[in-house]
Coordinates of C-alpha atoms and ligand atoms in Angstrom, one line a residue:
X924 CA 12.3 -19.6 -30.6
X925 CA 11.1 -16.0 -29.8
X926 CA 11.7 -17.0 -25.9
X927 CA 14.7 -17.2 -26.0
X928 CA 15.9 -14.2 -24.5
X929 CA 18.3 -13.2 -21.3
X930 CA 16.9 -11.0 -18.5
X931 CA 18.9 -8.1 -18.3
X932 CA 18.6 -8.7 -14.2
X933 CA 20.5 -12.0 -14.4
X934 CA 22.7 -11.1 -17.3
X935 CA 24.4 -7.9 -15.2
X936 CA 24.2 -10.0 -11.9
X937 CA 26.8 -12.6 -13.4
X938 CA 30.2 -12.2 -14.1
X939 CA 30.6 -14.2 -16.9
X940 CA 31.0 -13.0 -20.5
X941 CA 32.5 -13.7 -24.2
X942 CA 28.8 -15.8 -24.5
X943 CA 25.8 -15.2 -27.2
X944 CA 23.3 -13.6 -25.6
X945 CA 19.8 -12.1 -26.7
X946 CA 17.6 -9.9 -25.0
X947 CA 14.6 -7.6 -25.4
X948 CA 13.5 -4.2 -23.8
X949 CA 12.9 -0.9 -24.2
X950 CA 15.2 1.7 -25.8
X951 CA 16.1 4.2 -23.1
X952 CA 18.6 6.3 -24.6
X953 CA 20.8 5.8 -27.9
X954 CA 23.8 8.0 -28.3
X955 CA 25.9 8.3 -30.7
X956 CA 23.8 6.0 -33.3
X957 CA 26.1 3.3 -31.1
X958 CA 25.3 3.1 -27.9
X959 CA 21.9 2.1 -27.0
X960 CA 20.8 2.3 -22.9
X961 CA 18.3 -0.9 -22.9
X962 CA 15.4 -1.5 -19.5
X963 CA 13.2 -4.9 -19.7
X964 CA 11.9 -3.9 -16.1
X965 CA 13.8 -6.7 -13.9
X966 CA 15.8 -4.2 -13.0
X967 CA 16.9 -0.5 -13.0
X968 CA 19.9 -1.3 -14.6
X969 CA 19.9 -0.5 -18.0
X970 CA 22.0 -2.6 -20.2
X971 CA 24.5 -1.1 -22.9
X972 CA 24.2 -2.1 -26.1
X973 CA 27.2 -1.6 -28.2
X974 CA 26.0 -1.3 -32.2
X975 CA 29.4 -2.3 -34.1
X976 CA 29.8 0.5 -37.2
X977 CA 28.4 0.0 -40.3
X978 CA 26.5 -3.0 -38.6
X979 CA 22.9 -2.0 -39.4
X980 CA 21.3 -0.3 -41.9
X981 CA 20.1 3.2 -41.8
X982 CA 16.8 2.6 -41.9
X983 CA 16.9 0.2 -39.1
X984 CA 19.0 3.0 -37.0
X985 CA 16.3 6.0 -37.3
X986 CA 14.0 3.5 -35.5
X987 CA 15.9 2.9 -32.5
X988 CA 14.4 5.9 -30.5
X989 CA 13.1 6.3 -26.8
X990 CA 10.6 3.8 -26.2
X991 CA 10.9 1.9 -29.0
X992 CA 11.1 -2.0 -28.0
X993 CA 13.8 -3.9 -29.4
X994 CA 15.1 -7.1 -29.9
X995 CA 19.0 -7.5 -30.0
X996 CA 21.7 -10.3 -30.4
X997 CA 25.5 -10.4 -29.8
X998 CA 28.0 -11.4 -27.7
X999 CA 28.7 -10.3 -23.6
X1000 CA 31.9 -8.5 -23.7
X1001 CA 33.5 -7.4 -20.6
X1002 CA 32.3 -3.2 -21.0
X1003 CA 35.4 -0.8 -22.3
X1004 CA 33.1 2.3 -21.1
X1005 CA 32.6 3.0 -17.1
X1006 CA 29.7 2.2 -15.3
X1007 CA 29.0 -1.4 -16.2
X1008 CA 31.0 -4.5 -16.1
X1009 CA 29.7 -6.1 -19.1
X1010 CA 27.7 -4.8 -22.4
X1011 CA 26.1 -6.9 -25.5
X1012 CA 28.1 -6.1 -28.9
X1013 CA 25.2 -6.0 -31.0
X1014 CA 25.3 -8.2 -34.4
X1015 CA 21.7 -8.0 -34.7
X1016 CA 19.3 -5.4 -33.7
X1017 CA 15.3 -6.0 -34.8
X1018 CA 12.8 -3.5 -34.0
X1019 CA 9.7 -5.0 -32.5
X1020 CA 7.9 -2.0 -31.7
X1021 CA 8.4 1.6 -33.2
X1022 CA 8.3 4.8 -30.8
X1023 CA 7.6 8.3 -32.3
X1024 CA 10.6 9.9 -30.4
X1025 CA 8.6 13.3 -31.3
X1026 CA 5.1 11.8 -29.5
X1027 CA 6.9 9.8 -27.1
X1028 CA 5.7 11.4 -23.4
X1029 CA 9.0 10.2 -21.7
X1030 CA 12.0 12.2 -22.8
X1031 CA 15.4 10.7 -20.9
X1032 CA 15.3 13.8 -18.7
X1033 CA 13.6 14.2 -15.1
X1034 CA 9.6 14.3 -14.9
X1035 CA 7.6 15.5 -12.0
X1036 CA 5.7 13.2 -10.1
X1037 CA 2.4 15.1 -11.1
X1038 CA 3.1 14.6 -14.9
X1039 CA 3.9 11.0 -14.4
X1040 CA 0.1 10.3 -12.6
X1041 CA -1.1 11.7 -15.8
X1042 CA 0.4 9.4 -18.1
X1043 CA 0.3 6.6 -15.2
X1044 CA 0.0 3.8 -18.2
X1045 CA 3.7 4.3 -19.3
X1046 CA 5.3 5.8 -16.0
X1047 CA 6.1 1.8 -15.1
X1048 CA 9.3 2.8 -17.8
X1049 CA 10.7 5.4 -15.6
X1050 CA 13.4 4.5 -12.7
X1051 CA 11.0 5.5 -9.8
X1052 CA 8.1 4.3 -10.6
X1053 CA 10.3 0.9 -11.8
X1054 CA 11.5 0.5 -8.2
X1055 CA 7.9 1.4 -6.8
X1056 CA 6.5 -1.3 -8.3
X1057 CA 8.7 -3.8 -7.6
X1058 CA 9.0 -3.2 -4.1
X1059 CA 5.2 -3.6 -4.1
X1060 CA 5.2 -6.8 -5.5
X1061 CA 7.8 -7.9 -3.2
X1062 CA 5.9 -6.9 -0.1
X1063 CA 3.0 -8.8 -1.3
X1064 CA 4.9 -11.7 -1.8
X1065 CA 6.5 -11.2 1.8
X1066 CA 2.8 -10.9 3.3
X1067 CA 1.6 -14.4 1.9
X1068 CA 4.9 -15.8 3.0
X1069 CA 4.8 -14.1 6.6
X1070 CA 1.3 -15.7 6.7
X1071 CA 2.0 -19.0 5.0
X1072 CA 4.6 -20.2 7.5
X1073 CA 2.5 -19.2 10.5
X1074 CA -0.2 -21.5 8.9
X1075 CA -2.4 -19.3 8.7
X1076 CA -5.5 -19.5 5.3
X1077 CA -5.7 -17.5 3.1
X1078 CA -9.4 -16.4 2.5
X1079 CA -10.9 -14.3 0.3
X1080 CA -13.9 -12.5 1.1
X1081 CA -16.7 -11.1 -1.3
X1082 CA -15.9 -8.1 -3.0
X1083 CA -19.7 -6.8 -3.5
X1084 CA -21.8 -7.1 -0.3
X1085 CA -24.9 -6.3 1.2
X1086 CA -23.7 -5.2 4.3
X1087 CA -20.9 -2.1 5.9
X1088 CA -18.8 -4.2 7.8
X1089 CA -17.2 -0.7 9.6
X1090 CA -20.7 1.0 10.2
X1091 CA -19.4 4.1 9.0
X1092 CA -21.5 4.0 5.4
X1093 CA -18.9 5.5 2.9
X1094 CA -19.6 2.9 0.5
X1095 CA -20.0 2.7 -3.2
X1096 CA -23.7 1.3 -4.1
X1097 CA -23.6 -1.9 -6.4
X1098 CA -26.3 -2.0 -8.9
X1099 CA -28.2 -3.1 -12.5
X1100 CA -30.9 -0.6 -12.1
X1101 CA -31.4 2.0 -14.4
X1102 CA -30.3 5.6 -13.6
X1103 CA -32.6 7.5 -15.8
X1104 CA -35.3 7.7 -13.6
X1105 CA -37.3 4.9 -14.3
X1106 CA -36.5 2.5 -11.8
X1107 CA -39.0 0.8 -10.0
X1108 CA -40.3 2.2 -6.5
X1109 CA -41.6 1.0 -3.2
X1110 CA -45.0 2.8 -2.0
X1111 CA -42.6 5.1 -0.1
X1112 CA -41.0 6.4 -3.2
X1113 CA -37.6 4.6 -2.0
X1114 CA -36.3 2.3 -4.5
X1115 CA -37.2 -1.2 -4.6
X1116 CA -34.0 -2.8 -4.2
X1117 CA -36.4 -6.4 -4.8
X1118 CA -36.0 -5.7 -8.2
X1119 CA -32.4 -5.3 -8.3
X1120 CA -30.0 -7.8 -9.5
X1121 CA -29.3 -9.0 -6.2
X1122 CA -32.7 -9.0 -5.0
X1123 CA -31.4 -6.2 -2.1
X1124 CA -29.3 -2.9 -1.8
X1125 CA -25.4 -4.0 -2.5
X1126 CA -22.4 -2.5 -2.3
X1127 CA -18.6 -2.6 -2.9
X1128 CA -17.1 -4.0 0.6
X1129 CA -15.0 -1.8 2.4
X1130 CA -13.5 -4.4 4.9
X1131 CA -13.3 -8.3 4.7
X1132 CA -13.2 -8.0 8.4
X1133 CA -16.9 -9.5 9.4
X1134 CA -16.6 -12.3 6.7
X1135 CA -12.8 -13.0 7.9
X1136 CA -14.4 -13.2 11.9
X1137 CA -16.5 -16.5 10.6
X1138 CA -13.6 -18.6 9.1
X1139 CA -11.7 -17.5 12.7
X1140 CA -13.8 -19.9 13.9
X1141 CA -13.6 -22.3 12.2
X1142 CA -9.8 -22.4 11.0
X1143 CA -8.3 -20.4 13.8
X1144 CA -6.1 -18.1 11.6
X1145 CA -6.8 -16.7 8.9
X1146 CA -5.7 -13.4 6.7
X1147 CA -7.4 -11.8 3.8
X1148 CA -5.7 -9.8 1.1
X1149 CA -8.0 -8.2 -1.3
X1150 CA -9.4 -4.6 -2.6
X1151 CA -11.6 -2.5 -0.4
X1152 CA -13.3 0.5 -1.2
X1153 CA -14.9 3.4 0.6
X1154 CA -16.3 6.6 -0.7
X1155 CA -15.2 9.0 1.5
X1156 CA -14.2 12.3 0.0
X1157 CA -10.7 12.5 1.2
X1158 CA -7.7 14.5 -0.9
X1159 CA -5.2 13.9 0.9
X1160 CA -1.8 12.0 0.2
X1161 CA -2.7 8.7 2.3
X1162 CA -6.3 8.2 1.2
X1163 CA -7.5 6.0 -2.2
X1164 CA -10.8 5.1 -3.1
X1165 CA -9.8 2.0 -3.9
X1166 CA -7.0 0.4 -2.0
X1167 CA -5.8 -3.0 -0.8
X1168 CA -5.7 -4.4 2.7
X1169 CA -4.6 -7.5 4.7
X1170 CA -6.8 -8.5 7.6
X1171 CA -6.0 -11.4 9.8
X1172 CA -8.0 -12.5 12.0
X1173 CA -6.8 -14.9 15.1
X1174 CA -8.8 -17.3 17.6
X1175 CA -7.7 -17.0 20.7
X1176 CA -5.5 -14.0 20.6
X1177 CA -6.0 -11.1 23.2
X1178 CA -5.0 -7.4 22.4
X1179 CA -1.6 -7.9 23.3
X1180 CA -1.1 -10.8 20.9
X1181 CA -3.0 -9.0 18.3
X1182 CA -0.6 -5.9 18.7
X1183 CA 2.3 -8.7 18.9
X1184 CA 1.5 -10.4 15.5
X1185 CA 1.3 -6.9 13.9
X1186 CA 4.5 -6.0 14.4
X1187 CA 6.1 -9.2 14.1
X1188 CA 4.5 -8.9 10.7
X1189 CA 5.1 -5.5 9.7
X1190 CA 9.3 -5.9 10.7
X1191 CA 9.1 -9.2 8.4
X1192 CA 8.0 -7.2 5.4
X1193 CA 9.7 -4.5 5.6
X1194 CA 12.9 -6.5 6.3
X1195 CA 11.5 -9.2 3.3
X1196 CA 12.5 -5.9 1.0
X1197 CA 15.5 -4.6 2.4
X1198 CA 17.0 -8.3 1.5
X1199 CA 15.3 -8.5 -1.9
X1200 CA 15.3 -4.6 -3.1
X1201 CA 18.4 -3.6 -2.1
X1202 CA 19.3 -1.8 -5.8
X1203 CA 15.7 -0.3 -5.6
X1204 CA 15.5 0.9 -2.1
X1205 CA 19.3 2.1 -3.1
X1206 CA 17.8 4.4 -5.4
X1207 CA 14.8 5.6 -4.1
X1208 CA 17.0 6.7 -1.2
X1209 CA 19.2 8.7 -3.4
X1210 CA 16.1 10.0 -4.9
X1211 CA 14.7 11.2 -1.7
X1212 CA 17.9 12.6 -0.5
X1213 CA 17.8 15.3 -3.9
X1214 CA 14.6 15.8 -3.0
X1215 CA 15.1 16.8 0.4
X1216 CA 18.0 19.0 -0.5
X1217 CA 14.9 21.2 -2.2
X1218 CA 14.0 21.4 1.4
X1219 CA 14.5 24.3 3.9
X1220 CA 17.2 22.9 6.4
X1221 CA 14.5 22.6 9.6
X1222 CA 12.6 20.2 7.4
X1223 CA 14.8 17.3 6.0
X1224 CA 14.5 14.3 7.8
X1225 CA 17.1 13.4 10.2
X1226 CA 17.4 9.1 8.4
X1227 CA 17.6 8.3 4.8
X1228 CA 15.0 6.1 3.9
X1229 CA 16.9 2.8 4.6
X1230 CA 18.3 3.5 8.0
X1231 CA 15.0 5.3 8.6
X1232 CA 13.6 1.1 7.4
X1233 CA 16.6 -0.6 9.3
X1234 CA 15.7 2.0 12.6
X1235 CA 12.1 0.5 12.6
X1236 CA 13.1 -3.5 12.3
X1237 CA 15.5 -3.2 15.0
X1238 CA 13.7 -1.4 17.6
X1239 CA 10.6 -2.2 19.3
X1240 CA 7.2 0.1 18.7
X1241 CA 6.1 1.9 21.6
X1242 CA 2.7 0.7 23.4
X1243 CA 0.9 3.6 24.9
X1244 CA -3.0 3.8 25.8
X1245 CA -5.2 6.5 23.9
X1246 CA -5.6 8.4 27.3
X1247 CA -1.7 8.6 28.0
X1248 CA -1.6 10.0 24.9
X1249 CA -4.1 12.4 25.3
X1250 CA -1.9 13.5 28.2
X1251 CA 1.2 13.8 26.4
X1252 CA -0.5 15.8 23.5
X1253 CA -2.6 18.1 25.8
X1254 CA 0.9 18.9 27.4
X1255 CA 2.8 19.3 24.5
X1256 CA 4.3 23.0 23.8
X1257 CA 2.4 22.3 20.2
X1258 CA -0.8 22.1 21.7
X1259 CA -0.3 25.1 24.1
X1260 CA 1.2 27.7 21.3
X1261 CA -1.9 26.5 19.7
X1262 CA 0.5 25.2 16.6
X1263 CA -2.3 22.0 15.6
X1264 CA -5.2 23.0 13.6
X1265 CA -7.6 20.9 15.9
X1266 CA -6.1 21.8 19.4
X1267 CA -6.3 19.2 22.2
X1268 CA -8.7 20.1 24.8
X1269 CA -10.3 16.7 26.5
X1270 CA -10.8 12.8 26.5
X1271 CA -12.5 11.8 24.3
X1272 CA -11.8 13.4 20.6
X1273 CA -10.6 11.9 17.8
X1274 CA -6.9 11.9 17.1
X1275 CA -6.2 13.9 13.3
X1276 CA -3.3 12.6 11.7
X1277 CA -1.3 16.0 12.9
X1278 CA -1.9 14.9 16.2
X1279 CA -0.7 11.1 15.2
X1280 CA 2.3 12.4 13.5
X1281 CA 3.4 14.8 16.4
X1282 CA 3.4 11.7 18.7
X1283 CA 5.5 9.1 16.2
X1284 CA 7.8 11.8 14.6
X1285 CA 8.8 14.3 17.7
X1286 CA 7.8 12.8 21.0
X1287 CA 8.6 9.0 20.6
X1288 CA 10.3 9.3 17.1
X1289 CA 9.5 5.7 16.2
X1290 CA 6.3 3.6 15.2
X1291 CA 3.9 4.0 18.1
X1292 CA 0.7 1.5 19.3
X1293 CA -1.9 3.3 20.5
X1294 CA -4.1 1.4 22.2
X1295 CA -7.7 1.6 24.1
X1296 CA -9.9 3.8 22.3
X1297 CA -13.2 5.5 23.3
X1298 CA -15.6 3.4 22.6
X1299 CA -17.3 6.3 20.9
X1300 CA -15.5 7.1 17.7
X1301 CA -14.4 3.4 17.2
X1302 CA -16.4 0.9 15.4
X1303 CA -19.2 -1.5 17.0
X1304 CA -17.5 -4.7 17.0
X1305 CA -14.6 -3.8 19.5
X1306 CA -14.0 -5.2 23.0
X1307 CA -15.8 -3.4 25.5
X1308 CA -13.2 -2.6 28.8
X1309 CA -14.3 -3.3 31.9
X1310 CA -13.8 0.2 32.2
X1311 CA -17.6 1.3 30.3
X1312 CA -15.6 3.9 28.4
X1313 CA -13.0 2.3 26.0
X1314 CA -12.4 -0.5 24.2
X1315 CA -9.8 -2.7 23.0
X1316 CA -8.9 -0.9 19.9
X1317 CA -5.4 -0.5 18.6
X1318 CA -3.8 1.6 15.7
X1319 CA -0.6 1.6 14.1
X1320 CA 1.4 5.0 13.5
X1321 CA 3.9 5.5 10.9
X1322 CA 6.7 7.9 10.7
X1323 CA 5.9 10.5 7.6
X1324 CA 2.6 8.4 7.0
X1325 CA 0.4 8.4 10.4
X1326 CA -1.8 5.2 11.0
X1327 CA -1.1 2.2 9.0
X1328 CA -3.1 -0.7 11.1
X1329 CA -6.5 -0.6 12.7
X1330 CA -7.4 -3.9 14.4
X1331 CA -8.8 -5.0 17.8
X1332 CA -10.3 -7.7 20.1
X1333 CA -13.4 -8.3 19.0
X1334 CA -17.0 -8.1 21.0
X1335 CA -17.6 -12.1 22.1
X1336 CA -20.0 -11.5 24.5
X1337 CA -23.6 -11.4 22.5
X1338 CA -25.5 -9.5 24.7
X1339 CA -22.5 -6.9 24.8
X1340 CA -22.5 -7.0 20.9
X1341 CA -26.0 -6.8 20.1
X1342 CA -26.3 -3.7 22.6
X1343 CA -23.4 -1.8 21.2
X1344 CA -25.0 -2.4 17.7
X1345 CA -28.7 -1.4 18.8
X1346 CA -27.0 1.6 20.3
X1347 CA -25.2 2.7 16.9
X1348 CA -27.8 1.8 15.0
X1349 CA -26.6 -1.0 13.1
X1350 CA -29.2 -3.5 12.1
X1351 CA -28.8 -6.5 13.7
X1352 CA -31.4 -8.5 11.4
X1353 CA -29.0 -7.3 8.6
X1354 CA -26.0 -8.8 10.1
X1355 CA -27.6 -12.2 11.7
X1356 CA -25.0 -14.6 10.2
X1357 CA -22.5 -12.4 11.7
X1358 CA -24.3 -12.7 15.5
X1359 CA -24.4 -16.6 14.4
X1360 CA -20.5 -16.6 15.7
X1361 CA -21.5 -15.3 18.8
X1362 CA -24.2 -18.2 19.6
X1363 CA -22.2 -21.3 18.4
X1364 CA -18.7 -21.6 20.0
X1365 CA -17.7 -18.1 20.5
X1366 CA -13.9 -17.9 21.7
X1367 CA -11.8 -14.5 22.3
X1368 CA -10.7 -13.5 19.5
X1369 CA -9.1 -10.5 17.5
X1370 CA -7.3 -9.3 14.1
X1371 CA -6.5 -6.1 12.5
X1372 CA -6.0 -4.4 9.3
X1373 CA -3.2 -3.1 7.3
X1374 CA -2.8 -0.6 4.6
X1375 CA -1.0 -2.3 1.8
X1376 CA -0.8 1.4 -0.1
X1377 CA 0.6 2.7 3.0
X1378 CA 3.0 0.2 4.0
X1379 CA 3.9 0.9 0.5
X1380 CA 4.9 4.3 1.2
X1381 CA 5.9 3.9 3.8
X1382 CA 8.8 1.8 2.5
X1383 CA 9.2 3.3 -0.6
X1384 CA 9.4 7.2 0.6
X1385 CA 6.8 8.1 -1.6
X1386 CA 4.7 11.5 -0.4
X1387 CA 2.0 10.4 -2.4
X1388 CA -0.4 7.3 -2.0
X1389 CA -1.2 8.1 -5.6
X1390 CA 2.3 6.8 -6.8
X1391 CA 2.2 3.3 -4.8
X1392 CA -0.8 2.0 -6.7
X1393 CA -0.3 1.3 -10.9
X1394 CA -3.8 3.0 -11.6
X1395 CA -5.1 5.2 -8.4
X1396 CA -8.7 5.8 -7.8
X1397 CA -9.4 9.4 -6.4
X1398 CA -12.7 11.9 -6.0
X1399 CA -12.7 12.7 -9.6
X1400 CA -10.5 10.6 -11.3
X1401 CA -10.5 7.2 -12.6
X1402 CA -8.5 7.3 -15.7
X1403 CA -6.6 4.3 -17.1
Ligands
LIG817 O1 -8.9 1.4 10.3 P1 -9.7 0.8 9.2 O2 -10.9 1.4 8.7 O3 -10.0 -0.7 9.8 C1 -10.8 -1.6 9.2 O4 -11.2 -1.6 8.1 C2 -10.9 -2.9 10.1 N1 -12.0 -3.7 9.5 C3 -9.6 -3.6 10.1 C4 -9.6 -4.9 10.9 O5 -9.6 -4.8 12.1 N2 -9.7 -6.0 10.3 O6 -8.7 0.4 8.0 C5 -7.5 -0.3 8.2 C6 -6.4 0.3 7.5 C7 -6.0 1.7 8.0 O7 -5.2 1.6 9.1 C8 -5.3 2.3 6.8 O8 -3.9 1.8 6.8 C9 -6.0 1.7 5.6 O9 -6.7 0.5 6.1 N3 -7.0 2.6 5.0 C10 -6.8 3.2 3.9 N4 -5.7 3.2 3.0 C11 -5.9 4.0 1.9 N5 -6.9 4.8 1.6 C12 -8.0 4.8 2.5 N6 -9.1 5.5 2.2 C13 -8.0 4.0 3.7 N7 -8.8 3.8 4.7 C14 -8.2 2.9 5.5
LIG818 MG1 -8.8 3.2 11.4

């Protein structure tokens, strides 16, 4: 049976040997046309492969190269050689896929990060990118989990929609309509969206959020995992075009339990990984620690990655309001040697992230809340305060990363919604189904949204939001 075969993860965790064993992988290295350094991807660990001499044929050895895939049979022998316990003594070696070791991209040898997003369909064979990707997958599978034992559902909301559930318009346009020119027209000279597939104007969602409010009320708790999309034309190294969020979204949960449940949540993933990755988060912390070493002293951070991840699970975030923190930036030595690009002058203005990172890196120097937002550069479906001015709006800063979580308490009240929506402009015709919550059994309620790509990073170490995601979507790129 072809399926027969051992993973290399659970062959190198026991400590039992002098048993057949086959396995199957990809050639890493082979020295010495004897020793062959085999990865099948369930772990880091490579495997060695010991070839007994005069075992195989010449032909069969000039095709065991780097990358090649191979099949190979023997026995687990307790390893003579130094950095593994065990190692397969080959009888049998079959070659089930041939690499040109001259064409090959990957040479056994360190790679920059940049060349690796070029070739980003065979960087899943090199160590970092190895451990990347399996710490995503284990978050994810910590976030259903996390979810799943608070009983909360899991809902999935429409990918293409006809509506921009953050008011803020980046969005990618959905449609069947030709582009040369001959599409059909309204009077106007707009395009008659009638005609298109849908029957209207559609585009790629950019938040679940509205959708998730609905089945709030109805199942009380519920969390959305999906892909969003927005079409802002941001290079930098947090922003994708295409990224994944969670968004729960609670019944009868204020904006203290809303900030609460969000870092409940984030401490439970993050720890999820530090009990399941511990070999991967191992060596991505070694791997940021030679890169920091390229650093000017002044620069390198003062935690390795883990105790930088075991600092944040044991120690609470810190819950300030937007205006305190206006304070405390407006005061800051930065601000007054003018050292931020956008200096801090009055209530009111956005935060950039240099200003978010100043606060969670060198005043608190942990994960920071900020909470109660001017109502002006927030979106329309936020609490109003009692206050006129703010509303209840929190965000989640990240050391090295900036904000990770946007969430809120949502607008109940319909005359409050409907009047914060006429004054932004947002079509309330448009969004009816969404007022609809408002008229039949509205309740407090609130949720928020997290990053997945960021949370990524955040756990991984990775500078670039590029190298969390297999295939990243950026302005001007969408290979793969
Ligand atoms: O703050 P945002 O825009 O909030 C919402 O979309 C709300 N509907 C969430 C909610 O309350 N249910 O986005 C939420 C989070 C951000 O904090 C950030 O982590 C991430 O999504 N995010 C991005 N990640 C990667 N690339 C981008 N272009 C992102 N834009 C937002
Ligand atoms: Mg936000």
């Amino acid at each position: 049976m072809f399926h027969k075969r051992i993973r290399i993860k659970d062959l190198l965790q026991s400590d039992n040997v002098n048993y057949q064993a086959t396995v199957m992988g990809w050639v890493r290295t082979f020295r010495n046309n004897q020793f062959i350094a085999l990865n099948d991807g369930s772990t880091n660990n490579n495997l060695q492969i010991v070839i007994a001499l005069g075992s195989l044929d010449e032909q069969t050895l000039k095709r065991i190269t780097t990358g090649a895939c191979i099949k190979a049979s023997g026995e687990i022998i307790p390893s003579l050689g130094k950095g593994q316990k065990i190692e397969l003594n080959a009888i049998n070696v079959e070659i089930l896929g041939d690499s040109d070791a001259e064409k090959f991209p990957l040479q056994p040898k360190k790679h920059s990060l940049e060349f690796l997003r070029e070739i980003a369909h065979l960087r899943f064979r090199t160590n970092t990118f190895g451990a990347v990707f399996r710490i995503r997958h284990s978050l994810a599978f910590a976030i259903h989990e996390f979810f799943n034992k608070k009983g909360f559902i899991y809902l999935h909301t429409p990918i293409i929609t006809a509506s921009d559930a953050e008011g803020a318009g980046e969005m990618f346009k959905v449609t069947t309509l030709p582009l040369d020119g001959t599409a059909p027209r309204n009077d106007d000279g707009s395009i008659n969206f009638k005609e298109d597939f849908f029957g209207r104007s559609t585009n790629l969602t950019v938040s679940g959020q509205l959708e998730g409010e609905l089945a709030a009320m109805a199942f009380s708790d519920i969390y959305t995992f999906g892909p969003t999309f927005r079409a802002e034309n941001s290079n930098t190294t947090r922003h994708l075009a295409e990224f994944w969020m969670i968004e729960p979204e609670m019944a009868f949960y204020d904006l203290e339990d809303n900030m609460n449940l969000a870092e409940e949540f984030i401490k439970y993933i993050i720890r999820y990984a530090m009990d399941n990755n511990k070999e991967d988060l191992d060596f991505l912390t070694q791997r940021l620690e030679e890169e920091e070493k390229q650093k000017p002293q002044n620069e390198r951070s003062e935690m390795s990655l883990l105790q930088k991840l075991e600092f944040v699970v044991n120690n609470d975030f810190e819950k300030i309001t937007y205006t305190d923190a206006i304070e405390i930036l407006k005061e800051s030595s930065h601000n007054k040697k003018k050292k931020f690009q956008y200096i801090i002058d009055k209530w009111g203005i956005d935060l950039q992230s240099e200003h978010e990172r100043y606060l969670v890196e060198k005043h608190f120097k942990k994960p920071v809340i900020l909470t109660n937002y001017p109502k002006e550069i927030k979106a329309f479906y936020m609490r109003q305060n009692d206050d006129g001015k703010t509303v209840a709006a929190m965000d989640i800063l990240a050391p090295g990363i900036g904000e990770i979580v946007g969430g809120s308490q949502r607008e109940e009240r319909l005359d409050k919604l409907t009047q914060r929506m006429e004054e932004m402009h947002i079509p309330t015709e448009e969004l009816d189904w969404y007022l609809d919550t408002r008229r039949f059994g509205a309740c407090p309620h609130a949720g928020f949204g997290l990053g997945f790509e960021r949370i990524v990073q955040f756990v991984t170490g990775m500078g670039n939001i590029r190298d969390v995601i297999p295939f990243p979507r950026y302005p001007k790129s969408a290979s793969f």
